[in-house]
PDB file of C-alpha atoms in Angstrom:
ATOM      1  CA  MET A1222       0.000   0.000   0.000  1.00 78.00           C
ATOM      2  CA  THR A1223       1.253   3.470  -0.822  1.00 87.00           C
ATOM      3  CA  ILE A1224       0.641   6.404   1.510  1.00 92.00           C
ATOM      4  CA  HIS A1225       0.678   9.907   0.007  1.00 94.00           C
ATOM      5  CA  VAL A1226       0.880  12.844   2.419  1.00 96.00           C
ATOM      6  CA  ASN A1227       1.661  16.525   2.027  1.00 95.00           C
ATOM      7  CA  ILE A1228       4.534  18.110   3.945  1.00 94.00           C
ATOM      8  CA  GLY A1229       2.327  19.684   6.617  1.00 93.00           C
ATOM      9  CA  GLU A1230       0.572  16.401   7.351  1.00 94.00           C
ATOM     10  CA  ALA A1231       3.915  14.584   7.361  1.00 95.00           C
ATOM     11  CA  LYS A1232       5.171  16.940  10.071  1.00 95.00           C
ATOM     12  CA  THR A1233       2.286  16.100  12.370  1.00 95.00           C
ATOM     13  CA  ARG A1234       2.251  12.344  11.596  1.00 95.00           C
ATOM     14  CA  LEU A1235       5.996  11.691  11.301  1.00 95.00           C
ATOM     15  CA  SER A1236       6.135   8.904  13.913  1.00 93.00           C
ATOM     16  CA  GLU A1237       3.172   7.122  12.341  1.00 94.00           C
ATOM     17  CA  LEU A1238       4.645   7.457   8.843  1.00 94.00           C
ATOM     18  CA  LEU A1239       8.034   6.167   9.957  1.00 91.00           C
ATOM     19  CA  ALA A1240       6.344   3.145  11.538  1.00 88.00           C
ATOM     20  CA  ALA A1241       4.473   2.507   8.286  1.00 89.00           C
ATOM     21  CA  ALA A1242       7.716   2.711   6.303  1.00 88.00           C
ATOM     22  CA  ALA A1243       9.347   0.285   8.737  1.00 84.00           C
ATOM     23  CA  ARG A1244       6.464  -2.163   8.110  1.00 82.00           C
ATOM     24  CA  GLY A1245       7.304  -2.035   4.413  1.00 81.00           C
ATOM     25  CA  GLU A1246       4.668   0.403   3.210  1.00 86.00           C
ATOM     26  CA  GLU A1247       5.694   3.012   0.675  1.00 89.00           C
ATOM     27  CA  VAL A1248       5.373   6.535   2.096  1.00 94.00           C
ATOM     28  CA  ILE A1249       5.554   9.410  -0.388  1.00 95.00           C
ATOM     29  CA  VAL A1250       5.705  13.017   0.800  1.00 96.00           C
ATOM     30  CA  ASN A1251       4.197  15.479  -1.667  1.00 95.00           C
ATOM     31  CA  LYS A1252       5.008  19.164  -2.057  1.00 94.00           C
ATOM     32  CA  ALA A1253       2.307  21.141  -3.826  1.00 93.00           C
ATOM     33  CA  GLY A1254       0.750  17.880  -5.020  1.00 90.00           C
ATOM     34  CA  VAL A1255       3.967  16.635  -6.627  1.00 94.00           C
ATOM     35  CA  PRO A1256       5.949  13.713  -5.140  1.00 94.00           C
ATOM     36  CA  PHE A1257       8.906  15.240  -3.325  1.00 94.00           C
ATOM     37  CA  ALA A1258      10.431  12.510  -1.130  1.00 94.00           C
ATOM     38  CA  THR A1259       9.988   8.874  -0.192  1.00 93.00           C
ATOM     39  CA  LEU A1260      10.414   7.458   3.307  1.00 91.00           C
ATOM     40  CA  VAL A1261      12.240   4.142   3.361  1.00 86.00           C
ATOM     41  CA  PRO A1262      13.770   2.337   6.330  1.00 83.00           C
ATOM     42  CA  THR A1263      17.500   1.721   6.463  1.00 83.00           C
ATOM     43  CA  PRO A1264      18.698  -1.897   6.221  1.00 84.00           C
ATOM     44  CA  GLU A1265      19.828  -1.670   9.840  1.00 84.00           C
ATOM     45  CA  ALA A1266      16.332  -0.625  10.940  1.00 80.00           C
ATOM     46  CA  MET A1267      14.817  -3.498   8.972  1.00 81.00           C
ATOM     47  CA  ALA A1268      17.235  -5.944  10.627  1.00 85.00           C
ATOM     48  CA  MET A1269      16.416  -4.554  14.079  1.00 84.00           C
ATOM     49  CA  ALA A1270      12.677  -4.880  13.442  1.00 82.00           C
ATOM     50  CA  ARG A1271      13.130  -8.446  12.160  1.00 84.00           C
ATOM     51  CA  ASP A1272      15.229  -9.349  15.230  1.00 87.00           C
ATOM     52  CA  SER A1273      12.624  -7.776  17.515  1.00 86.00           C
ATOM     53  CA  ARG A1274       9.828  -9.851  15.952  1.00 84.00           C
ATOM     54  CA  ALA A1275      11.951 -13.004  16.231  1.00 86.00           C
ATOM     55  CA  ALA A1276      12.649 -12.281  19.910  1.00 85.00           C
ATOM     56  CA  LYS A1277       8.908 -11.846  20.578  1.00 84.00           C
ATOM     57  CA  ARG A1278       8.191 -15.182  18.881  1.00 82.00           C
ATOM     58  CA  ARG A1279      10.897 -16.907  20.940  1.00 77.00           C
ATOM     59  CA  ALA A1280       9.499 -15.342  24.132  1.00 79.00           C
ATOM     60  CA  ALA A1281       5.974 -16.473  23.229  1.00 78.00           C
ATOM     61  CA  PHE A1282       7.254 -20.013  22.770  1.00 68.00           C
ATOM     62  CA  GLY A1283       8.285 -19.738  26.427  1.00 72.00           C
ATOM     63  CA  CYS A1284       7.324 -22.690  28.568  1.00 69.00           C
ATOM     64  CA  LEU A1285       7.430 -25.191  25.694  1.00 75.00           C
ATOM     65  CA  ALA A1286      10.953 -24.237  24.608  1.00 73.00           C
ATOM     66  CA  GLU A1287      12.578 -26.898  26.779  1.00 78.00           C
ATOM     67  CA  LYS A1288      10.216 -29.595  25.540  1.00 82.00           C
ATOM     68  CA  TYR A1289      10.894 -28.890  21.852  1.00 81.00           C
ATOM     69  CA  LYS A1290      14.525 -27.759  22.029  1.00 82.00           C
ATOM     70  CA  ASP A1291      15.811 -30.777  20.076  1.00 88.00           C
ATOM     71  CA  HIS A1292      13.466 -30.249  17.122  1.00 87.00           C
ATOM     72  CA  PRO A1293      14.861 -28.508  14.023  1.00 88.00           C
ATOM     73  CA  PRO A1294      13.240 -25.174  13.034  1.00 82.00           C
ATOM     74  CA  GLU A1295      11.736 -26.811   9.917  1.00 84.00           C
ATOM     75  CA  ALA A1296       9.594 -28.995  12.182  1.00 83.00           C
ATOM     76  CA  PHE A1297       7.511 -25.928  13.061  1.00 80.00           C
ATOM     77  CA  ASP A1298       6.728 -24.835   9.497  1.00 81.00           C
ATOM     78  CA  VAL A1299       3.002 -25.035   8.809  1.00 79.00           C
ATOM     79  CA  PRO A1300       2.172 -26.453   5.368  1.00 78.00           C
ATOM     80  CA  LEU A1301      -0.337 -24.685   3.135  1.00 77.00           C
ATOM     81  CA  SER A1302      -3.860 -26.000   3.505  1.00 81.00           C
ATOM     82  CA  MET A1303      -4.384 -25.868  -0.278  1.00 82.00           C
ATOM     83  CA  THR A1304      -2.517 -24.842  -3.402  1.00 84.00           C
ATOM     84  CA  ASN A1305      -3.409 -21.797  -5.489  1.00 86.00           C
ATOM     85  CA  GLU A1306      -4.973 -24.095  -8.091  1.00 88.00           C
ATOM     86  CA  ASP A1307      -7.150 -25.734  -5.425  1.00 88.00           C
ATOM     87  CA  TYR A1308      -8.193 -22.310  -4.162  1.00 87.00           C
ATOM     88  CA  GLN A1309      -9.076 -21.060  -7.648  1.00 89.00           C
ATOM     89  CA  ALA A1310     -11.109 -24.229  -8.314  1.00 90.00           C
ATOM     90  CA  ARG A1311     -12.958 -23.760  -5.014  1.00 88.00           C
ATOM     91  CA  ILE A1312     -13.799 -20.138  -5.870  1.00 88.00           C
ATOM     92  CA  ALA A1313     -14.954 -21.179  -9.347  1.00 89.00           C
ATOM     93  CA  ARG A1314     -17.285 -23.808  -7.810  1.00 89.00           C
ATOM     94  CA  LYS A1315     -18.736 -21.253  -5.389  1.00 86.00           C
ATOM     95  CA  LEU A1316     -19.384 -18.686  -8.113  1.00 86.00           C
ATOM     96  CA  LYS A1317     -21.280 -21.120 -10.370  1.00 75.00           C
TER      97      LYS A1317
END
């Protein structure tokens, strides 16, 4: 999703816009209706955010960490419930 804001609005919503950019949204600051600048996170900020999310997941695992410590990380991957082709076929059946 792309967010377009003018300079005045960007001044008042800077924290919110920076958070949106850190989430991966494109934030474009306009001056007199013309795109003037784009907010993008630095690679270091992206790495810090990724590490923070990983730490929260590890903390949430919490009490079960000892029980599953010997399992490889791949053991916790959840397989897709259906393929894209299956999904498209299901939608086609519902729309008939």
